[in-house]
Coordinates of C-alpha atoms and ligand atoms in Angstrom, one line a residue:
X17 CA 122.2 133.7 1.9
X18 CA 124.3 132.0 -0.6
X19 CA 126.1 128.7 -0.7
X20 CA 128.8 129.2 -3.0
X21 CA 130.2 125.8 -2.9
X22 CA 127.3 124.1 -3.7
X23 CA 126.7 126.1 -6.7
X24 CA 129.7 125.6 -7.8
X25 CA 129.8 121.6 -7.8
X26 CA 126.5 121.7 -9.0
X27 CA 127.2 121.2 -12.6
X28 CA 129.9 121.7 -15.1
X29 CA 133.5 121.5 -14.4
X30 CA 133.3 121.9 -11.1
X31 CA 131.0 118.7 -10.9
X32 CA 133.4 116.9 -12.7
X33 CA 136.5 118.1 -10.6
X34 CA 134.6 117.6 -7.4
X35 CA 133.8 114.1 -8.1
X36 CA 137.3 113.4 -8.9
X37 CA 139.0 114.8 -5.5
X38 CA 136.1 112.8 -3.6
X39 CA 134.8 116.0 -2.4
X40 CA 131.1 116.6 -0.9
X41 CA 128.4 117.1 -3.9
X42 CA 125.3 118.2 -1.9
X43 CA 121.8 117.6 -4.1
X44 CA 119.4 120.0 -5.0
X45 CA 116.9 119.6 -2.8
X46 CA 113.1 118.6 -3.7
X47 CA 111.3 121.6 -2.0
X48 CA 107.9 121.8 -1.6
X49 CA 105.6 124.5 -3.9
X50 CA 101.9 124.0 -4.1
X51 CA 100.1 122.0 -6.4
X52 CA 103.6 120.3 -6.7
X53 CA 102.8 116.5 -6.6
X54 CA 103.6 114.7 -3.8
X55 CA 106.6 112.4 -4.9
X56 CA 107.9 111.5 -8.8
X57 CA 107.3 107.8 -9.3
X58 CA 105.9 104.8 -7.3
X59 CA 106.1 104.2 -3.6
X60 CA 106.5 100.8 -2.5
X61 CA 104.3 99.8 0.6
X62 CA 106.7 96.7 2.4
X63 CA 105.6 94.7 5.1
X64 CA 102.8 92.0 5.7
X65 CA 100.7 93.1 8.7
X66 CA 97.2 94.5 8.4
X67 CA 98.0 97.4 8.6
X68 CA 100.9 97.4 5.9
X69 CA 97.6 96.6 3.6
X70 CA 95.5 99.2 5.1
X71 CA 98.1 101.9 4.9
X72 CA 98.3 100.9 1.0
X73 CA 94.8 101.0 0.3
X74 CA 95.3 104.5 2.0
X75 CA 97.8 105.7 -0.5
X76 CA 96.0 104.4 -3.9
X77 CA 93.6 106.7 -2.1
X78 CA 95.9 110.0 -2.5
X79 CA 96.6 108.9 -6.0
X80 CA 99.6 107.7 -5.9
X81 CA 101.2 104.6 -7.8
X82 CA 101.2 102.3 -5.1
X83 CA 103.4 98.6 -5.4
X84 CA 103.2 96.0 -2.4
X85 CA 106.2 94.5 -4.1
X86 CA 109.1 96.4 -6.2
X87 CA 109.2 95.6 -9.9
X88 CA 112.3 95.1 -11.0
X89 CA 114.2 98.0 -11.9
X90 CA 111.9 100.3 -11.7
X91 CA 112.4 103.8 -10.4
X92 CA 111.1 104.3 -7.0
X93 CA 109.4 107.5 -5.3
X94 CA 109.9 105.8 -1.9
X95 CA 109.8 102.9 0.3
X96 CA 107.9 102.7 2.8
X97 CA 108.7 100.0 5.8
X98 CA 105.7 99.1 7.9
X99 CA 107.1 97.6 11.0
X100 CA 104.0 97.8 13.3
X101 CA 104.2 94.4 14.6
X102 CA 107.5 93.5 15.2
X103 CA 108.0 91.5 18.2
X104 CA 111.6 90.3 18.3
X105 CA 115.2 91.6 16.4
X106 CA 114.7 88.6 14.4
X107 CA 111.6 90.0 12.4
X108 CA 113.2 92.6 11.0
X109 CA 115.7 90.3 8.9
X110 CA 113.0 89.7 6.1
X111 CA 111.2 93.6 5.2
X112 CA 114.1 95.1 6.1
X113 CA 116.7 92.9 2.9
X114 CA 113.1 93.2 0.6
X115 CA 113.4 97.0 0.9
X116 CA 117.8 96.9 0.5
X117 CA 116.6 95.1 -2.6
X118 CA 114.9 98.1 -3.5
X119 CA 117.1 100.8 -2.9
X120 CA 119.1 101.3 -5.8
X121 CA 116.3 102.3 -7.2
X122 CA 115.1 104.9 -5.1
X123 CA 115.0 108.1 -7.7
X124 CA 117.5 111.5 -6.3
X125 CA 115.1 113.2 -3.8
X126 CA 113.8 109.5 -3.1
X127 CA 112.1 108.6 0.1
X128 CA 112.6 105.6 2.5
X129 CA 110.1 105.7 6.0
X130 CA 110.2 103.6 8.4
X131 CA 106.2 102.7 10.5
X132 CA 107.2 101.5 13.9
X133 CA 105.5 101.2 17.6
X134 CA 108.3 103.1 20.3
X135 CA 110.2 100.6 22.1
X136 CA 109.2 102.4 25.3
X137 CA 105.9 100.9 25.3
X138 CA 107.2 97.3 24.4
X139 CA 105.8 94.3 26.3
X140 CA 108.4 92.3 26.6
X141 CA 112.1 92.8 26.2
X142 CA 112.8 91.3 22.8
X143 CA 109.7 93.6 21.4
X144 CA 111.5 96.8 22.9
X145 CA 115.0 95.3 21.3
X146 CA 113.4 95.0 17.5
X147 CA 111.3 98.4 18.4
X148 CA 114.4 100.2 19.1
X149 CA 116.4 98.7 16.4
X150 CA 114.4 99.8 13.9
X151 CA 115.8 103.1 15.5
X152 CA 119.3 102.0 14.8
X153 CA 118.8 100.4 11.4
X154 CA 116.6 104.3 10.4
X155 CA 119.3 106.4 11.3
X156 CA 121.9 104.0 9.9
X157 CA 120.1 104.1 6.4
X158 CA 119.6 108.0 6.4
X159 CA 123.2 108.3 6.1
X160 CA 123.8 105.8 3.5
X161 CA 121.0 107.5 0.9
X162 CA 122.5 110.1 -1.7
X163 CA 121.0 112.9 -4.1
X164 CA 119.3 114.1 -1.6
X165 CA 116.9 111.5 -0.4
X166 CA 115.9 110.8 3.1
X167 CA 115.2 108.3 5.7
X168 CA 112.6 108.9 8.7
X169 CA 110.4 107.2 11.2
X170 CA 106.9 107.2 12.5
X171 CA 106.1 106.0 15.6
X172 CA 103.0 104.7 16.8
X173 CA 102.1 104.7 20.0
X174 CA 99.9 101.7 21.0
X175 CA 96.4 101.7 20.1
X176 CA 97.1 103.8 16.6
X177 CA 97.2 102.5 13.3
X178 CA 99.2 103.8 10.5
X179 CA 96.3 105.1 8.9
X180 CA 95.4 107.0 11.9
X181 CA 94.9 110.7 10.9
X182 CA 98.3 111.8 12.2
X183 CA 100.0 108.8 11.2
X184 CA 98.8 109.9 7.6
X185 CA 99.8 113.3 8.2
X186 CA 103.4 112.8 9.3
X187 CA 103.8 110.2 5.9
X188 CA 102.5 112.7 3.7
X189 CA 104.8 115.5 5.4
X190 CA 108.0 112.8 5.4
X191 CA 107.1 111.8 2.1
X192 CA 106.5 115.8 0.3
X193 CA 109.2 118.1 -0.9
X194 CA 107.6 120.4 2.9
X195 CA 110.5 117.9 4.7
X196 CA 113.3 117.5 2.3
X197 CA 115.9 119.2 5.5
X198 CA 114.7 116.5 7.8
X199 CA 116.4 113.5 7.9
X200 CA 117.2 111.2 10.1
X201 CA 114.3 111.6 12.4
X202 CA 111.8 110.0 14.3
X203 CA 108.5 111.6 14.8
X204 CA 105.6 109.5 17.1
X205 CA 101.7 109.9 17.2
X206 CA 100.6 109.6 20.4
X207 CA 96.8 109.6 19.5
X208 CA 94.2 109.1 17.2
X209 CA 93.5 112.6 16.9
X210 CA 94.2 114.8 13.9
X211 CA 92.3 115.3 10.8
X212 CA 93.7 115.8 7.2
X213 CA 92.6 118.9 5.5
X214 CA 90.2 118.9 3.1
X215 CA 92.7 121.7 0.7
X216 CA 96.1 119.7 1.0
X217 CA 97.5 123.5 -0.2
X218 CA 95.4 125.6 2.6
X219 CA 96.4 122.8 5.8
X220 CA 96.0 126.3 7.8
X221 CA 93.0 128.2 6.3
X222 CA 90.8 129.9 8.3
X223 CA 93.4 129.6 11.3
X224 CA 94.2 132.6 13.3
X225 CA 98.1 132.6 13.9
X226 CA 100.9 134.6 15.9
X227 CA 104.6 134.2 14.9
X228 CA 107.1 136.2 17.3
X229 CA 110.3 137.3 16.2
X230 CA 108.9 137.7 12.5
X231 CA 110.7 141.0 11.1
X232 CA 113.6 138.4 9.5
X233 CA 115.0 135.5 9.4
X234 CA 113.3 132.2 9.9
X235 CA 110.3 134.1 12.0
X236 CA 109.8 136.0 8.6
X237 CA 110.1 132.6 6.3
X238 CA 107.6 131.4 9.2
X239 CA 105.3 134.3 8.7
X240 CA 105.4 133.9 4.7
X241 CA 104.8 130.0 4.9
X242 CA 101.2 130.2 7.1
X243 CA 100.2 132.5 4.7
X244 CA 100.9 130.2 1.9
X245 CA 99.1 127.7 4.1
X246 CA 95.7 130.4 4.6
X247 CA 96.6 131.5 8.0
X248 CA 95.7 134.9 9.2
X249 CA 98.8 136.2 10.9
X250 CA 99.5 138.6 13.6
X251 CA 103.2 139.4 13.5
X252 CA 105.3 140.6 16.8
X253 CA 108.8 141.6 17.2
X254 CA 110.7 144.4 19.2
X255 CA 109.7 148.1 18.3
X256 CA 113.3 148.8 17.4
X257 CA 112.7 145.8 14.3
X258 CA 109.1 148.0 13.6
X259 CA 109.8 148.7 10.2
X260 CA 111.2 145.4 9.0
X261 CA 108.2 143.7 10.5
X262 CA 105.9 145.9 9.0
X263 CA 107.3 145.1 5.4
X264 CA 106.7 141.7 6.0
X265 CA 103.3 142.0 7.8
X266 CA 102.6 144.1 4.4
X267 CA 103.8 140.9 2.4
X268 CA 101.4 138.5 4.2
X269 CA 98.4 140.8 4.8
X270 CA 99.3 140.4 9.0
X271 CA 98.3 142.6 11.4
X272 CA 101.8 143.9 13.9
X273 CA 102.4 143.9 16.7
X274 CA 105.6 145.6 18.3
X275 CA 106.3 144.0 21.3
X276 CA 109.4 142.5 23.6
X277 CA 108.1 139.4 24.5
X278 CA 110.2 139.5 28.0
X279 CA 107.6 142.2 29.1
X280 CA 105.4 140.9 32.0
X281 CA 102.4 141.3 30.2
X282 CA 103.2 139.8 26.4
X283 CA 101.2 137.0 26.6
X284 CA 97.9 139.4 27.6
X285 CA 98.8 141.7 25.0
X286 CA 99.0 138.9 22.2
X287 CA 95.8 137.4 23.6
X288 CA 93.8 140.9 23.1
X289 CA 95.4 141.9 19.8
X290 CA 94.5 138.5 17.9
X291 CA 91.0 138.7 19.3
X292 CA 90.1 142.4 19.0
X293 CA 91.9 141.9 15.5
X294 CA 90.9 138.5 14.2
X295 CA 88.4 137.7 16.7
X296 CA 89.9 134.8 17.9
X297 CA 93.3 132.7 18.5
X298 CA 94.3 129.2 17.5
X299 CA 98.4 128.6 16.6
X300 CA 101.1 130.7 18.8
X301 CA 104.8 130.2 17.0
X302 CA 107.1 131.0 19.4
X303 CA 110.4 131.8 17.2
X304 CA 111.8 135.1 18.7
X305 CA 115.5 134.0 20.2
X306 CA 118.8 135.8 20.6
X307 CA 122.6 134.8 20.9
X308 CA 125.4 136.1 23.3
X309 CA 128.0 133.7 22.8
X310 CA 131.1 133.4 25.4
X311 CA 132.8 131.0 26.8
X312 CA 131.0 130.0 29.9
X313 CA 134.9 130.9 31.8
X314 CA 134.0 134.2 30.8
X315 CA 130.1 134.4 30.9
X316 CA 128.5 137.5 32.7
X317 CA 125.5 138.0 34.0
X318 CA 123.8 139.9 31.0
X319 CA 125.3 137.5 28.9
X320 CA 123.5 134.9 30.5
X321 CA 120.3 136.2 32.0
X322 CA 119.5 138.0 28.7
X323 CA 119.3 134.8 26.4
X324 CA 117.4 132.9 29.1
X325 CA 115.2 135.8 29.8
X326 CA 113.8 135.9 26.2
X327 CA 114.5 132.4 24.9
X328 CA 112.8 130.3 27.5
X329 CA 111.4 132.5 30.7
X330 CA 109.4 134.5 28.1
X331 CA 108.1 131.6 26.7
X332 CA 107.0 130.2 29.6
X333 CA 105.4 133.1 30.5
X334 CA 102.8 133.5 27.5
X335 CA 102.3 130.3 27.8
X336 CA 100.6 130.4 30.8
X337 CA 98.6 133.3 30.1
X338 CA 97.7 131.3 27.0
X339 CA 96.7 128.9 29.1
X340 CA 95.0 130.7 31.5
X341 CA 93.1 132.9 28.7
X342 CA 89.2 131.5 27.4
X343 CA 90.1 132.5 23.9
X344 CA 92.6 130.0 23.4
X345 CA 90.7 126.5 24.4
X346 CA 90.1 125.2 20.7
X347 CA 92.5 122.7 19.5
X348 CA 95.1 125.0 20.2
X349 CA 98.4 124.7 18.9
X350 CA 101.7 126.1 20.3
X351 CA 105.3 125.4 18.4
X352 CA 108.7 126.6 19.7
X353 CA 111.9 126.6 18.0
X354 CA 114.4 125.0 19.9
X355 CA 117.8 124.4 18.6
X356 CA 120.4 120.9 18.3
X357 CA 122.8 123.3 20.5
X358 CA 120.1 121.8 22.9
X359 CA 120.4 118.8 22.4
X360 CA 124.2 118.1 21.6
X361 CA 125.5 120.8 22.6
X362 CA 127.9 123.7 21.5
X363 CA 131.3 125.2 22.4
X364 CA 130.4 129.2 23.8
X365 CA 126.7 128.2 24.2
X366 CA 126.1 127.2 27.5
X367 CA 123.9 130.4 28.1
X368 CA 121.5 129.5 24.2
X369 CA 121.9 125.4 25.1
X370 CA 120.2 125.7 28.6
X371 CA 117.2 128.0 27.4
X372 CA 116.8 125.7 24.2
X373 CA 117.2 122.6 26.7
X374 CA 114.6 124.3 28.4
X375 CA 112.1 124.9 25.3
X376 CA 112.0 121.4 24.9
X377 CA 111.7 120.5 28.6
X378 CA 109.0 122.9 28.6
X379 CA 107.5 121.4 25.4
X380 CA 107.4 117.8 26.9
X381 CA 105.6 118.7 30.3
X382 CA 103.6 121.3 28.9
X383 CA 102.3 118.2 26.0
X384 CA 99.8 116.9 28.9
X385 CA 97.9 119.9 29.9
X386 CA 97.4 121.5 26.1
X387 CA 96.3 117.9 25.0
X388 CA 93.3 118.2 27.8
X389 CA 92.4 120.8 25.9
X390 CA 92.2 119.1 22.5
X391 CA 95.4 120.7 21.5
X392 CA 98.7 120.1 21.1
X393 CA 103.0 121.8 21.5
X394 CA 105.8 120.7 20.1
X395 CA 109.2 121.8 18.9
X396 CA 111.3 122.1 16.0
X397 CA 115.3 122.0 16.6
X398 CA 116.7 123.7 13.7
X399 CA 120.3 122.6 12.8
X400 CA 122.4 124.9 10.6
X401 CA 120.1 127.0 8.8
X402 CA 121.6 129.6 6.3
X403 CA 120.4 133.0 7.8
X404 CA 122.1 136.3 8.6
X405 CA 123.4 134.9 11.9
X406 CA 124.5 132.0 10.7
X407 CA 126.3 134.4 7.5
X408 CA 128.0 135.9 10.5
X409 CA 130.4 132.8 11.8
X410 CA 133.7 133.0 10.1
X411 CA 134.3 131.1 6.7
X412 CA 136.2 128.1 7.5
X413 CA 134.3 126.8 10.9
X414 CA 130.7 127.9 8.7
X415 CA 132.0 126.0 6.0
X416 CA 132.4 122.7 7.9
X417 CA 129.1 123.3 10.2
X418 CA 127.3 123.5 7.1
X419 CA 128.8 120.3 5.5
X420 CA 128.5 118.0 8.7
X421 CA 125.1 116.3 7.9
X422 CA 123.7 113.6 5.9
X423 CA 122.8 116.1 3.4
X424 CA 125.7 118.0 3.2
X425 CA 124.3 121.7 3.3
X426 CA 123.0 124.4 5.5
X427 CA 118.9 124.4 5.6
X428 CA 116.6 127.2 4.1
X429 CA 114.8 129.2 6.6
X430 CA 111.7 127.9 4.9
X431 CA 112.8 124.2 5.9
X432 CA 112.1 125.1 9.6
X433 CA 109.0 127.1 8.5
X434 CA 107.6 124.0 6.8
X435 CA 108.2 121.9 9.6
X436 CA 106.2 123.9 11.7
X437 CA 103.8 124.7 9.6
X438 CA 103.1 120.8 9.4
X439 CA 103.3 120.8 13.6
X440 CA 100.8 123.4 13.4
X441 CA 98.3 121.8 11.4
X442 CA 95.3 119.7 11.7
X443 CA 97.1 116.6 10.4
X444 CA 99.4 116.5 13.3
X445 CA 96.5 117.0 16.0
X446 CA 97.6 113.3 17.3
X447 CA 101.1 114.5 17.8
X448 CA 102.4 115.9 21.1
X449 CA 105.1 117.1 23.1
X450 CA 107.5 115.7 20.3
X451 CA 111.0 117.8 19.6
X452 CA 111.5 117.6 15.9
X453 CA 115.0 118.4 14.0
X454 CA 115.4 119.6 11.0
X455 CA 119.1 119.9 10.5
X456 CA 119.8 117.5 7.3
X457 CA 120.7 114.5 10.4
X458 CA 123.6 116.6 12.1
X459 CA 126.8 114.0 11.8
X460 CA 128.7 115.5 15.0
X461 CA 126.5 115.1 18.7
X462 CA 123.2 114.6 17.6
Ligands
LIG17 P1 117.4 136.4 13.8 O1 118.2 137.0 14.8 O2 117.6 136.6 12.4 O3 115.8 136.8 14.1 C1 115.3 136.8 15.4 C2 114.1 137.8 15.5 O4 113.6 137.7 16.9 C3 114.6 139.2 15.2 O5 113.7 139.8 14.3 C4 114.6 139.8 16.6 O6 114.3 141.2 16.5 C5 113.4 139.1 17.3 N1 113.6 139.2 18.7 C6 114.7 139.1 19.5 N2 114.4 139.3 20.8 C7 113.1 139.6 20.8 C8 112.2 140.0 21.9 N3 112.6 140.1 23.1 N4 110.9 140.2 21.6 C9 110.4 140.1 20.3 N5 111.2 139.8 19.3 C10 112.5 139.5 19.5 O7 117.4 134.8 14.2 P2 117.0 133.6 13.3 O8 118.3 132.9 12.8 O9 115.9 133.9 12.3 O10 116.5 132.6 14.5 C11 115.1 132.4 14.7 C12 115.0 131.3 15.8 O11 115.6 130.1 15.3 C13 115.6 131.7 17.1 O12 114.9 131.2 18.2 C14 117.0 130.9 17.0 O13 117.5 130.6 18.3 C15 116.5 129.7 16.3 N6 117.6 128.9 15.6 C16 118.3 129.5 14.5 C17 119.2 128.7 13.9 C18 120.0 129.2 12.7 O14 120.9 128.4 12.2 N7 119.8 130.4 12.2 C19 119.5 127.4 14.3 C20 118.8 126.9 15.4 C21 117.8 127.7 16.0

């Protein structure tokens, strides 16, 4: 999938020309390869809490240039903001104009992140006012940042530090190349748990994975990323994609598995092919989805029926065999791919937006019952991701859905595979029912 303009305005005349007419010039974007160092220059730890300190000594750890206060001039990696202890709006006045001083200095593909407690578990009003302005002041900043640099938030639920194992996890994702189409975001720990892997390029080895919908697309991308990562994959997608998924299954060494998930008994057969297979089961990626736009005026039934069927009710369904089944009680790990049509919405989507409204519904009540099991399901909501379905929406409306974000292009299938890679791994086992976007901060609804 090709982004013409962006080449185009990427260097030369068309740079110059571009610049002149005040028209957008997206960045290349830092993307992640392994053994790629984790960010170009220093990262500036701001804040004077404990664990602002903490979290430092943390990142000397990693080996990274670490500053507790900018030197002047100097080119940044990132910023990080820890904002742990904030108790009333006036206490963000003072880290918050120490890291402005800072920006300009933040290199292209820079990072700024933001550690904060949720403002719905805020003792008092006026800790729940500075909580959720640091929500405000986050997403405000995100679309100030340029050449492709990005702003996002950690939340910490009470009771965990910022060096907590998944608070460490979701910095390192925020602050590696694995992120760059997420921006804009909030993500919160909600325990203690988590662990960070001992091979920071195999998060997934020895893990046992199943990716539906994987003959193309982003299920494909998904599918070639968790092998990166050392998964062992078992592949599923309708018989009628059989050949496509078996190239890719080739690709990544995966065992298929042909299969319409809307079948009453998908989740059994997914269950008895990973274990007869791979002897065991530990991450389920439920990616397979369809479309069938209309106007909800002139929606019919198989319209409608077909993309909840298969988007949400089959989900739903494995899921509970999943949870039913013995061979999937290990830290198991479930991610579904939602959609910001959920979330904000979209003209001849009524039929996609419910089911994707419903994956993360599903996500959020389903959180509770996974975590008693030491495990953990959460969602990514991809934005507009440059794939043969989005290739398929005439020029002029793709061109502006693909421009309306903070970063002012379309995502790579492999920015939603990252994503859940990360959501799959150990180093997010203390985050939960948590709906994640990655859609370069969407400017219009969400
Ligand atoms: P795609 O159409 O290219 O691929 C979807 C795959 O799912 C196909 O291989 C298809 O055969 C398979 N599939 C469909 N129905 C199935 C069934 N009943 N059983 C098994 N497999 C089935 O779509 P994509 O763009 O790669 O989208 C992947 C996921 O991402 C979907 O859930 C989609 O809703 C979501 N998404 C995509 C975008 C985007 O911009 N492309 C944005 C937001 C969300």
């Amino acid at each position: 999938m090709t982004d013409t303009y962006t080449r185009l305005v990427s260097d030369g005349p068309g740079r110059n020309i571009a610049k002149k007419l005040g028209l957008p010039q997206p960045a290349a974007l830092r993307r992640y390869e392994p053994g790629q160092a984790l960010l170009t220059g220093p990262v500036v730890v701001q804040g004077s809490t404990p664990g602002a300190d903490k979290l430092a000594a943390e990142l000397l750890s990693w080996d990274l240039d670490v500053r507790r206060h900018p030197v002047p001039a100097e080119k940044l990696g990132a910023i990080i903001l820890v904002l742990d202890e904030v108790e009333h709006p006036g206490d963000l006045e003072k880290p918050v104009l120490a890291a402005a001083a800072s920006l300009r200095d933040l290199r292209p593909g820079g990072r700024v992140i933001t550690v904060s407690r949720p403002a719905s578990e805020a003792s008092s009003p006026a800790a729940a006012a500075a909580r959720q302005g640091v929500d405000g002041f986050l997403r405000s900043l995100a679309k100030e940042l340029r050449a492709g640099a990005t702003g996002n938030g950690v939340l910490l639920a009470n009771g965990v530090e910022p060096t907590s194992p998944s608070s460490l996890g979701a910095i390192r994702f925020f602050l590696s190349g694995r992120s760059s189409f997420v921006d804009g975001q909030f993500l919160e720990v909600s325990s203690a748990a988590g662990a960070l892997p001992a091979d920071t390029d195999k998060p997934l080895a020895g893990k046992v994975a199943v990716v539906t919908g994987a003959a193309r697309g982003i299920g494909a991308q998904i599918a070639r990323t968790l092998y990166r990562d050392g998964a062992t994959l078992v592949l599923v997608d309708i018989p009628a994609a059989g050949e496509q998924l078996a190239a890719v299954a080739n690709e990544v060494r995966a065992t298929a598995l042909q299969l319409d998930i809307s079948a009453a008994d998908a989740g059994q057969r997914i269950i008895d092919h990973a274990v007869q297979r791979h002897g065991k089961l530990d991450i389920v990626v439920h990616n397979a989805g369809i479309t069938r736009d209309k106007l909800l005026a002139n929606m019919d039934q198989a319209r409608w029926s077909s993309v909840i069927n298969i988007n949400i009710a089959a989900q739903l369904r494995i899921n509970e065999a999943l949870l039913a089944s013995e061979h999937f009680r290990s830290s198991p790990r479930i991610v579904s791919v939602a959609s910001t049509s959920g979330i904000a919405g979209n003209r001849g989507q009524t039929n996609y937006a419910a089911s994707k409204g419903g994956v993360m519904g599903m996500v959020r009540a389903t959180a509770p019952i996974v975590g008693a099991r030491g495990g953990t399901i959460n969602a990514v909501a991809p934005g507009f991701i440059e794939t043969e379905m989005t290739a398929r929406i005439p020029f002029a409306v793709r061109e502006i859905a693909r421009r309306l974000n903070s970063l002012q292009q379309g995502g790579l299938p492999s920015d939603v595979a990252e994503t859940i890679a990360f959501l799959a791994s150990d180093a997010a086992g203390g985050i939960n029912g948590e709906v994640l976007r990655v859609c370069g901060q969407n400017l219009v609804g969400a």
